[in-house]
Short mmCIF file of C-alpha atoms and ligand atoms in Angstrom, two decimals:
data_model
loop_
_atom_site.label_atom_id
_atom_site.label_comp_id
_atom_site.label_asym_id
_atom_site.label_seq_id
_atom_site.Cartn_x
_atom_site.Cartn_y
_atom_site.Cartn_z
CA MET I 1 100.57 115.21 -78.15
CA SER I 2 102.69 111.82 -80.14
CA GLN I 3 103.42 109.23 -78.32
CA VAL I 4 106.64 109.23 -79.87
CA THR I 5 109.83 109.39 -77.63
CA VAL I 6 112.72 111.18 -78.57
CA THR I 7 114.82 107.65 -78.85
CA GLU I 8 111.84 106.05 -80.95
CA HIS I 9 112.66 109.11 -83.28
CA LEU I 10 116.04 109.04 -83.32
CA LEU I 11 116.12 105.72 -84.21
CA ILE I 12 113.67 106.38 -86.95
CA HIS I 13 116.24 109.32 -88.40
CA GLN I 14 119.16 106.66 -87.93
CA LYS I 15 117.48 104.40 -90.46
CA LYS I 16 116.67 107.29 -92.86
CA SER I 17 120.49 108.49 -93.01
CA PRO I 18 122.93 106.66 -93.48
CA ALA I 19 125.81 109.06 -92.16
CA ALA I 20 123.78 108.63 -88.58
CA SER I 21 125.36 105.55 -86.76
CA GLY I 22 124.17 103.33 -83.44
CA VAL I 23 127.39 105.57 -81.71
CA PHE I 24 125.64 108.87 -82.53
CA THR I 25 122.34 107.88 -81.54
CA GLN I 26 124.20 106.66 -77.72
CA LEU I 27 125.72 110.43 -78.09
CA LEU I 28 121.95 111.69 -78.10
CA TYR I 29 120.82 109.34 -76.06
CA ASP I 30 123.50 110.28 -73.15
CA LEU I 31 122.88 114.13 -74.19
CA ILE I 32 118.86 113.28 -73.27
CA LEU I 33 119.44 111.63 -69.97
CA SER I 34 121.80 114.77 -68.89
CA ALA I 35 118.80 117.29 -69.62
CA LYS I 36 116.31 115.33 -67.89
CA LEU I 37 118.90 115.09 -64.26
CA ILE I 38 119.19 119.29 -65.08
CA SER I 39 115.71 119.48 -65.50
CA ARG I 40 115.12 118.12 -62.41
CA SER I 41 117.45 119.98 -60.08
CA VAL I 42 116.37 123.47 -62.33
CA SER I 43 112.64 122.88 -60.87
CA LYS I 44 114.07 122.23 -57.52
CA ALA I 45 116.18 125.34 -57.82
CA GLY I 46 114.28 127.74 -54.88
CA LEU I 47 114.14 124.62 -52.43
CA LEU I 48 118.21 124.00 -53.49
CA ASP I 49 118.45 127.77 -52.56
CA VAL I 50 117.12 127.65 -48.66
CA LEU I 51 119.29 124.36 -48.46
CA GLY I 52 122.32 126.23 -49.92
CA GLU I 53 122.03 128.52 -47.26
CA THR I 54 122.03 126.31 -44.12
CA GLY I 55 125.69 125.82 -44.43
CA GLU I 56 126.31 123.95 -48.66
CA ILE I 57 125.68 120.49 -47.28
CA ASN I 58 122.53 118.76 -48.31
CA VAL I 59 120.91 116.54 -46.37
CA GLN I 60 122.10 114.04 -48.66
CA GLY I 61 125.64 115.10 -46.83
CA GLU I 62 126.41 116.44 -50.52
CA GLN I 63 127.84 119.69 -51.03
CA VAL I 64 125.07 122.04 -52.55
CA GLN I 65 126.77 124.08 -56.01
CA LYS I 66 125.36 126.40 -57.73
CA LEU I 67 122.94 125.05 -60.47
CA ASP I 68 125.57 126.05 -63.53
CA GLU I 69 128.16 124.21 -61.70
CA TYR I 70 126.01 121.28 -61.36
CA ALA I 71 124.95 121.21 -64.97
CA ASN I 72 128.36 121.28 -66.45
CA SER I 73 129.37 118.75 -64.11
CA VAL I 74 126.37 116.20 -64.58
CA LEU I 75 127.08 117.02 -68.75
CA ILE I 76 130.69 116.39 -68.31
CA HIS I 77 130.21 113.38 -66.13
CA ARG I 78 127.59 111.51 -68.53
CA MET I 79 129.04 112.25 -71.60
CA GLU I 80 132.61 111.59 -70.82
CA ARG I 81 131.08 107.91 -70.79
CA SER I 82 129.00 108.23 -73.80
CA GLY I 83 131.67 106.38 -75.97
CA ALA I 84 131.11 108.22 -78.97
CA LEU I 85 132.95 111.45 -77.76
CA CYS I 86 136.63 112.56 -77.61
CA LEU I 87 136.42 115.85 -76.75
CA MET I 88 134.32 118.46 -75.32
CA ALA I 89 134.07 122.04 -74.83
CA SER I 90 132.33 123.83 -72.17
CA GLU I 91 131.29 127.71 -71.77
CA GLU I 92 132.24 127.29 -67.99
CA ASN I 93 135.48 125.89 -69.11
CA ALA I 94 138.65 127.77 -69.74
CA ASP I 95 140.37 125.02 -71.94
CA ILE I 96 138.60 121.94 -74.21
CA ILE I 97 137.83 119.16 -72.10
CA PRO I 98 139.58 115.97 -73.28
CA VAL I 99 137.39 112.90 -72.85
CA PRO I 100 140.35 110.76 -70.23
CA GLU I 101 141.43 108.01 -71.96
CA ARG I 102 140.17 105.31 -69.51
CA PHE I 103 136.82 105.76 -71.37
CA THR I 104 136.40 104.76 -74.77
CA ARG I 105 136.71 107.19 -77.19
CA GLY I 106 134.74 108.24 -80.15
CA ASP I 107 134.76 110.39 -83.00
CA TYR I 108 132.37 113.06 -82.26
CA VAL I 109 133.07 116.32 -80.35
CA LEU I 110 130.18 117.89 -77.96
CA ILE I 111 130.26 121.56 -77.01
CA PHE I 112 127.63 122.97 -74.92
CA ASP I 113 126.81 126.05 -72.46
CA PRO I 114 125.14 123.97 -69.59
CA LEU I 115 123.05 126.62 -68.38
CA ASP I 116 122.84 129.54 -70.57
CA GLY I 117 121.21 132.38 -68.85
CA SER I 118 121.44 131.30 -65.24
CA SER I 119 121.38 134.79 -63.88
CA ASN I 120 117.50 133.78 -64.19
CA ILE I 121 117.53 131.13 -61.58
CA ASP I 122 117.46 133.06 -58.61
CA VAL I 123 114.45 134.61 -59.82
CA ASN I 124 112.60 131.57 -61.04
CA ILE I 125 113.02 132.58 -64.88
CA ASN I 126 113.26 130.19 -67.49
CA VAL I 127 117.18 128.88 -68.43
CA GLY I 128 118.62 126.41 -71.15
CA THR I 129 121.06 123.93 -72.20
CA ILE I 130 123.00 124.21 -75.39
CA PHE I 131 124.85 122.11 -77.68
CA SER I 132 126.33 121.46 -80.87
CA ILE I 133 128.32 117.98 -82.11
CA HIS I 134 130.81 117.82 -84.48
CA LYS I 135 132.85 115.37 -86.21
CA ARG I 136 136.55 115.47 -85.02
CA ILE I 137 138.96 116.44 -88.14
CA THR I 138 141.95 115.50 -86.68
CA SER I 139 143.83 112.22 -86.94
CA ALA I 140 146.64 111.95 -83.91
CA ALA I 141 146.03 109.78 -80.83
CA ALA I 142 144.65 112.74 -78.98
CA PRO I 143 142.24 115.49 -80.11
CA ALA I 144 143.07 118.64 -80.44
CA ILE I 145 141.60 122.47 -80.28
CA GLU I 146 141.17 122.15 -83.62
CA ASP I 147 138.16 119.52 -83.33
CA VAL I 148 136.49 122.56 -81.82
CA LEU I 149 137.42 125.31 -83.89
CA GLN I 150 135.24 124.47 -86.62
CA PRO I 151 132.65 126.71 -88.41
CA GLY I 152 128.91 125.90 -87.58
CA TYR I 153 128.15 124.49 -91.04
CA ARG I 154 130.25 121.28 -90.39
CA GLN I 155 127.92 120.47 -87.02
CA VAL I 156 126.12 117.13 -87.49
CA ALA I 157 123.69 118.02 -84.40
CA ALA I 158 122.87 120.82 -82.74
CA GLY I 159 119.67 121.82 -80.29
CA TYR I 160 118.82 123.42 -76.71
CA VAL I 161 116.85 122.32 -73.85
CA LEU I 162 114.32 124.95 -72.43
CA TYR I 163 113.65 124.22 -68.92
CA GLY I 164 110.55 126.17 -68.80
CA PRO I 165 106.59 126.06 -67.50
CA SER I 166 107.62 122.23 -68.90
CA THR I 167 110.86 121.07 -70.15
CA MET I 168 111.53 121.14 -73.97
CA LEU I 169 114.22 119.39 -76.28
CA VAL I 170 114.47 121.03 -79.85
CA TYR I 171 116.85 119.27 -82.01
CA THR I 172 118.17 119.18 -85.31
CA THR I 173 120.85 116.75 -87.48
CA GLY I 174 120.51 118.80 -90.59
CA MET I 175 116.82 116.68 -91.32
CA GLY I 176 114.21 119.69 -90.11
CA VAL I 177 113.75 120.71 -86.66
CA HIS I 178 112.26 118.67 -84.09
CA GLY I 179 110.70 119.78 -80.70
CA PHE I 180 109.67 117.55 -77.46
CA THR I 181 108.04 118.19 -74.31
CA LEU I 182 109.04 116.42 -71.01
CA ASP I 183 106.53 114.33 -69.44
CA PRO I 184 107.71 114.10 -66.24
CA SER I 185 105.26 111.59 -65.01
CA VAL I 186 106.92 108.76 -67.52
CA GLY I 187 110.13 111.09 -67.85
CA GLU I 188 110.47 110.73 -71.70
CA PHE I 189 110.51 113.54 -73.64
CA LEU I 190 107.28 113.15 -76.21
CA LEU I 191 107.24 114.55 -79.93
CA SER I 192 105.31 117.90 -79.50
CA HIS I 193 106.65 120.14 -82.40
CA PRO I 194 107.25 117.90 -85.39
CA ASP I 195 109.13 119.40 -88.65
CA MET I 196 109.21 122.99 -86.73
CA ARG I 197 109.12 126.08 -89.05
CA ILE I 198 109.69 129.61 -88.57
CA PRO I 199 107.21 132.15 -89.60
CA GLU I 200 108.43 133.91 -92.73
CA SER I 201 108.11 136.59 -90.52
CA GLY I 202 106.95 137.94 -86.87
CA LYS I 203 105.79 141.02 -84.95
CA TYR I 204 108.36 141.00 -81.52
CA TYR I 205 111.69 142.27 -82.05
CA SER I 206 114.06 140.88 -78.94
CA VAL I 207 117.22 142.68 -77.86
CA ASN I 208 118.42 144.44 -75.10
CA GLU I 209 117.45 148.13 -75.38
CA GLY I 210 119.43 149.33 -72.20
CA ASN I 211 122.53 149.41 -74.40
CA ALA I 212 121.02 151.25 -77.30
CA ALA I 213 123.86 154.53 -76.18
CA MET I 214 126.40 151.89 -76.78
CA TRP I 215 125.01 150.36 -80.22
CA ASP I 216 126.54 152.05 -83.26
CA GLN I 217 124.01 154.21 -85.74
CA PRO I 218 123.08 151.35 -88.63
CA THR I 219 121.93 148.98 -85.38
CA ARG I 220 120.10 151.63 -84.01
CA GLU I 221 118.24 152.75 -87.09
CA ALA I 222 117.66 148.82 -87.95
CA ILE I 223 116.01 148.37 -84.47
CA ASN I 224 114.10 151.78 -84.68
CA TYR I 225 112.79 149.91 -88.00
CA PHE I 226 110.92 147.46 -85.96
CA LYS I 227 109.94 150.18 -83.28
CA GLY I 228 108.18 152.01 -86.26
CA SER I 229 105.53 152.05 -87.97
CA GLU I 230 106.93 152.15 -91.77
CA ASN I 231 107.87 148.41 -91.27
CA ARG I 232 106.59 145.53 -93.32
CA ARG I 233 104.08 144.91 -91.04
CA GLY I 234 102.66 149.06 -90.86
CA GLN I 235 102.65 149.05 -87.25
CA PRO I 236 105.43 148.57 -84.65
CA TYR I 237 106.42 145.22 -83.37
CA SER I 238 105.94 144.30 -79.94
CA SER I 239 109.14 143.75 -77.87
CA ARG I 240 110.24 140.95 -75.96
CA TYR I 241 113.18 139.96 -73.90
CA VAL I 242 113.92 137.54 -71.81
CA GLY I 243 117.71 137.87 -71.11
CA SER I 244 117.86 133.96 -71.20
CA LEU I 245 119.23 132.90 -74.86
CA VAL I 246 117.11 129.77 -75.25
CA GLY I 247 113.93 131.34 -74.14
CA ASP I 248 114.12 134.65 -76.25
CA PHE I 249 115.21 132.16 -79.60
CA HIS I 250 112.64 129.51 -78.65
CA ARG I 251 109.74 132.54 -78.71
CA THR I 252 111.52 133.72 -82.29
CA LEU I 253 111.43 130.18 -83.65
CA LEU I 254 107.95 129.47 -82.53
CA TYR I 255 105.99 132.87 -83.10
CA GLY I 256 108.83 134.63 -85.77
CA GLY I 257 110.46 137.72 -85.62
CA ILE I 258 113.91 138.76 -84.68
CA PHE I 259 116.30 138.27 -81.83
CA ALA I 260 119.51 140.56 -81.76
CA TYR I 261 122.48 141.41 -79.54
CA PRO I 262 123.91 143.66 -81.53
CA LYS I 263 127.81 144.71 -80.78
CA VAL I 264 128.38 147.52 -77.54
CA TYR I 265 130.72 149.77 -78.09
CA GLN I 266 132.47 150.54 -74.36
CA LYS I 267 134.89 152.79 -76.26
CA PRO I 268 134.58 154.35 -80.09
CA GLY I 269 135.83 151.95 -82.30
CA GLU I 270 135.64 148.73 -80.46
CA GLY I 271 132.58 147.09 -80.51
CA LYS I 272 132.03 143.57 -79.02
CA GLY I 273 129.26 141.11 -79.29
CA LYS I 274 128.64 139.37 -76.49
CA LEU I 275 126.90 135.36 -77.10
CA ARG I 276 129.57 133.27 -77.81
CA LEU I 277 130.19 131.68 -81.53
CA LEU I 278 130.95 128.21 -80.76
CA CYS I 279 128.32 127.21 -77.84
CA GLU I 280 125.38 130.14 -78.53
CA ALA I 281 125.10 131.32 -82.07
CA ALA I 282 126.40 128.45 -84.21
CA PRO I 283 124.05 125.89 -82.76
CA LEU I 284 120.76 127.95 -82.74
CA ALA I 285 122.25 129.49 -86.56
CA PHE I 286 121.90 125.75 -86.93
CA VAL I 287 118.51 125.02 -85.51
CA VAL I 288 117.04 128.55 -87.47
CA GLU I 289 118.28 127.73 -90.47
CA GLN I 290 116.92 124.07 -90.57
CA ALA I 291 113.48 125.96 -89.51
CA GLY I 292 113.43 128.16 -92.62
CA GLY I 293 115.19 131.19 -90.77
CA LYS I 294 118.32 133.03 -90.80
CA ALA I 295 121.30 133.82 -88.77
CA THR I 296 123.74 136.67 -89.19
CA ASP I 297 126.56 138.89 -87.12
CA GLY I 298 125.71 141.72 -89.47
CA GLU I 299 127.40 140.95 -92.16
CA ARG I 300 128.37 137.36 -92.45
CA ARG I 301 126.03 134.19 -92.06
CA ILE I 302 127.15 132.74 -88.87
CA LEU I 303 127.40 129.13 -89.85
CA GLU I 304 130.00 130.35 -91.92
CA LEU I 305 132.40 132.02 -89.20
CA VAL I 306 135.35 130.38 -88.18
CA PRO I 307 136.12 130.12 -84.82
CA GLN I 308 139.97 131.49 -83.72
CA ARG I 309 139.63 130.70 -80.26
CA LEU I 310 137.12 128.70 -77.89
CA HIS I 311 135.53 131.63 -76.35
CA GLU I 312 134.71 134.17 -79.13
CA ARG I 313 132.01 135.72 -78.93
CA VAL I 314 129.88 137.13 -82.05
CA PRO I 315 127.01 139.90 -82.54
CA LEU I 316 123.86 137.96 -83.50
CA PHE I 317 121.06 138.62 -85.07
CA ILE I 318 118.70 135.55 -85.85
CA GLY I 319 115.38 134.74 -86.74
CA SER I 320 112.36 134.88 -89.01
CA PRO I 321 114.04 135.35 -92.50
CA ARG I 322 112.09 138.50 -94.21
CA ASP I 323 112.98 139.87 -90.32
CA VAL I 324 116.44 139.10 -90.68
CA ASP I 325 117.01 140.55 -94.02
CA ASP I 326 115.13 143.90 -93.22
CA ALA I 327 117.25 144.28 -90.21
CA MET I 328 120.53 143.76 -92.68
CA ARG I 329 119.33 146.14 -94.93
CA PHE I 330 120.40 148.72 -92.25
CA MET I 331 123.84 147.18 -91.54
CA LYS I 332 125.28 146.61 -94.84
P1 LIG J 401 125.24 133.35 -69.37
O1 LIG J 401 125.88 132.84 -70.64
O2 LIG J 401 126.37 133.69 -69.10
O3 LIG J 401 124.29 133.44 -69.23
O4 LIG J 401 125.00 134.63 -70.64
C1 LIG J 401 124.20 134.68 -71.92
C2 LIG J 401 122.98 135.18 -71.58
C3 LIG J 401 122.46 134.88 -72.73
O5 LIG J 401 121.09 133.89 -72.16
C4 LIG J 401 121.20 135.88 -72.88
O6 LIG J 401 120.63 136.23 -74.74
C5 LIG J 401 122.03 137.89 -72.70
O7 LIG J 401 123.34 136.43 -71.74
C6 LIG J 401 121.74 138.44 -71.93
O8 LIG J 401 122.50 139.31 -71.50
P2 LIG J 401 122.20 140.82 -71.11
O9 LIG J 401 121.78 140.86 -69.60
O10 LIG J 401 123.38 141.80 -71.66
O11 LIG J 401 120.96 141.05 -71.54
MG1 LIG J 402 125.23 131.31 -72.25
#
């Protein structure tokens, strides 16, 4: 593995891009520090659970929190002190989170899912943190919801941290996608996957097929296409589904193929997506496009969707460009 740390990589990129500033680099630096703190706790999840059962106070005399609450509070606590942000939004918080006036406020807006797939924690399966960074667009003293409700193509950075067998950080600032692996012995993320490119097509499809009876006909046909032998490969794609978006996405990025969370119809005419546009779909869409892939909601490019609400949910088809195009032939 290279010896380039994520901080060095950021500084090199900062020189290449006049748009990037020292403030922005500080923001990413604080985000990385938060990820290391969360990673440390995730790796002890089983042990923390044991402590949690003894009365919810750990040996330090601290309240034992559920890990997703812990991850959320680590991110809010660290990032409001970064000096780069004016506003945050988290999957865990119903409303936007303005940076308190007692801290230095910057021009950036951070949206995150602190611990995606957290239902997998108890069974020791991968979880992740997803982040999306925008530049503020309003000019009044206080930041506003409009600063968060921006279409994905305006993101200045996005990425995720995967807490797997190794902890990995994958991010883009619009100049390709770069992956780093945390070396726990030195506490640094080291460049392990420079300039990541998603394969043109893959051999895996990834979807919760338990929902198949609640999909619409075009979705069923699209998924059947991958399962049949009349597809691009001339043989069935293999199925892979973790149920942790970061894990499923990361595999798709490396091996190619398609991940889908289509609309689910609980009642006729009322199809709904599950994944959140702002903190899940848009950041991963930015990453996948920067790696040469595609992301759509079945009709439109994810990055062009204009969010109407903070916790808006969308259907998602994301992955290798040919596989997403093949699925979209059924959707149109
Ligand atoms: P969460 O943010 O509440 O963890 O939900 C998002 C997760 C994703 O990680 C994953 O892709 C999806 O929900 C799995 O949903 P399902 O269990 O319906 O397949
Ligand atoms: Mg989530």
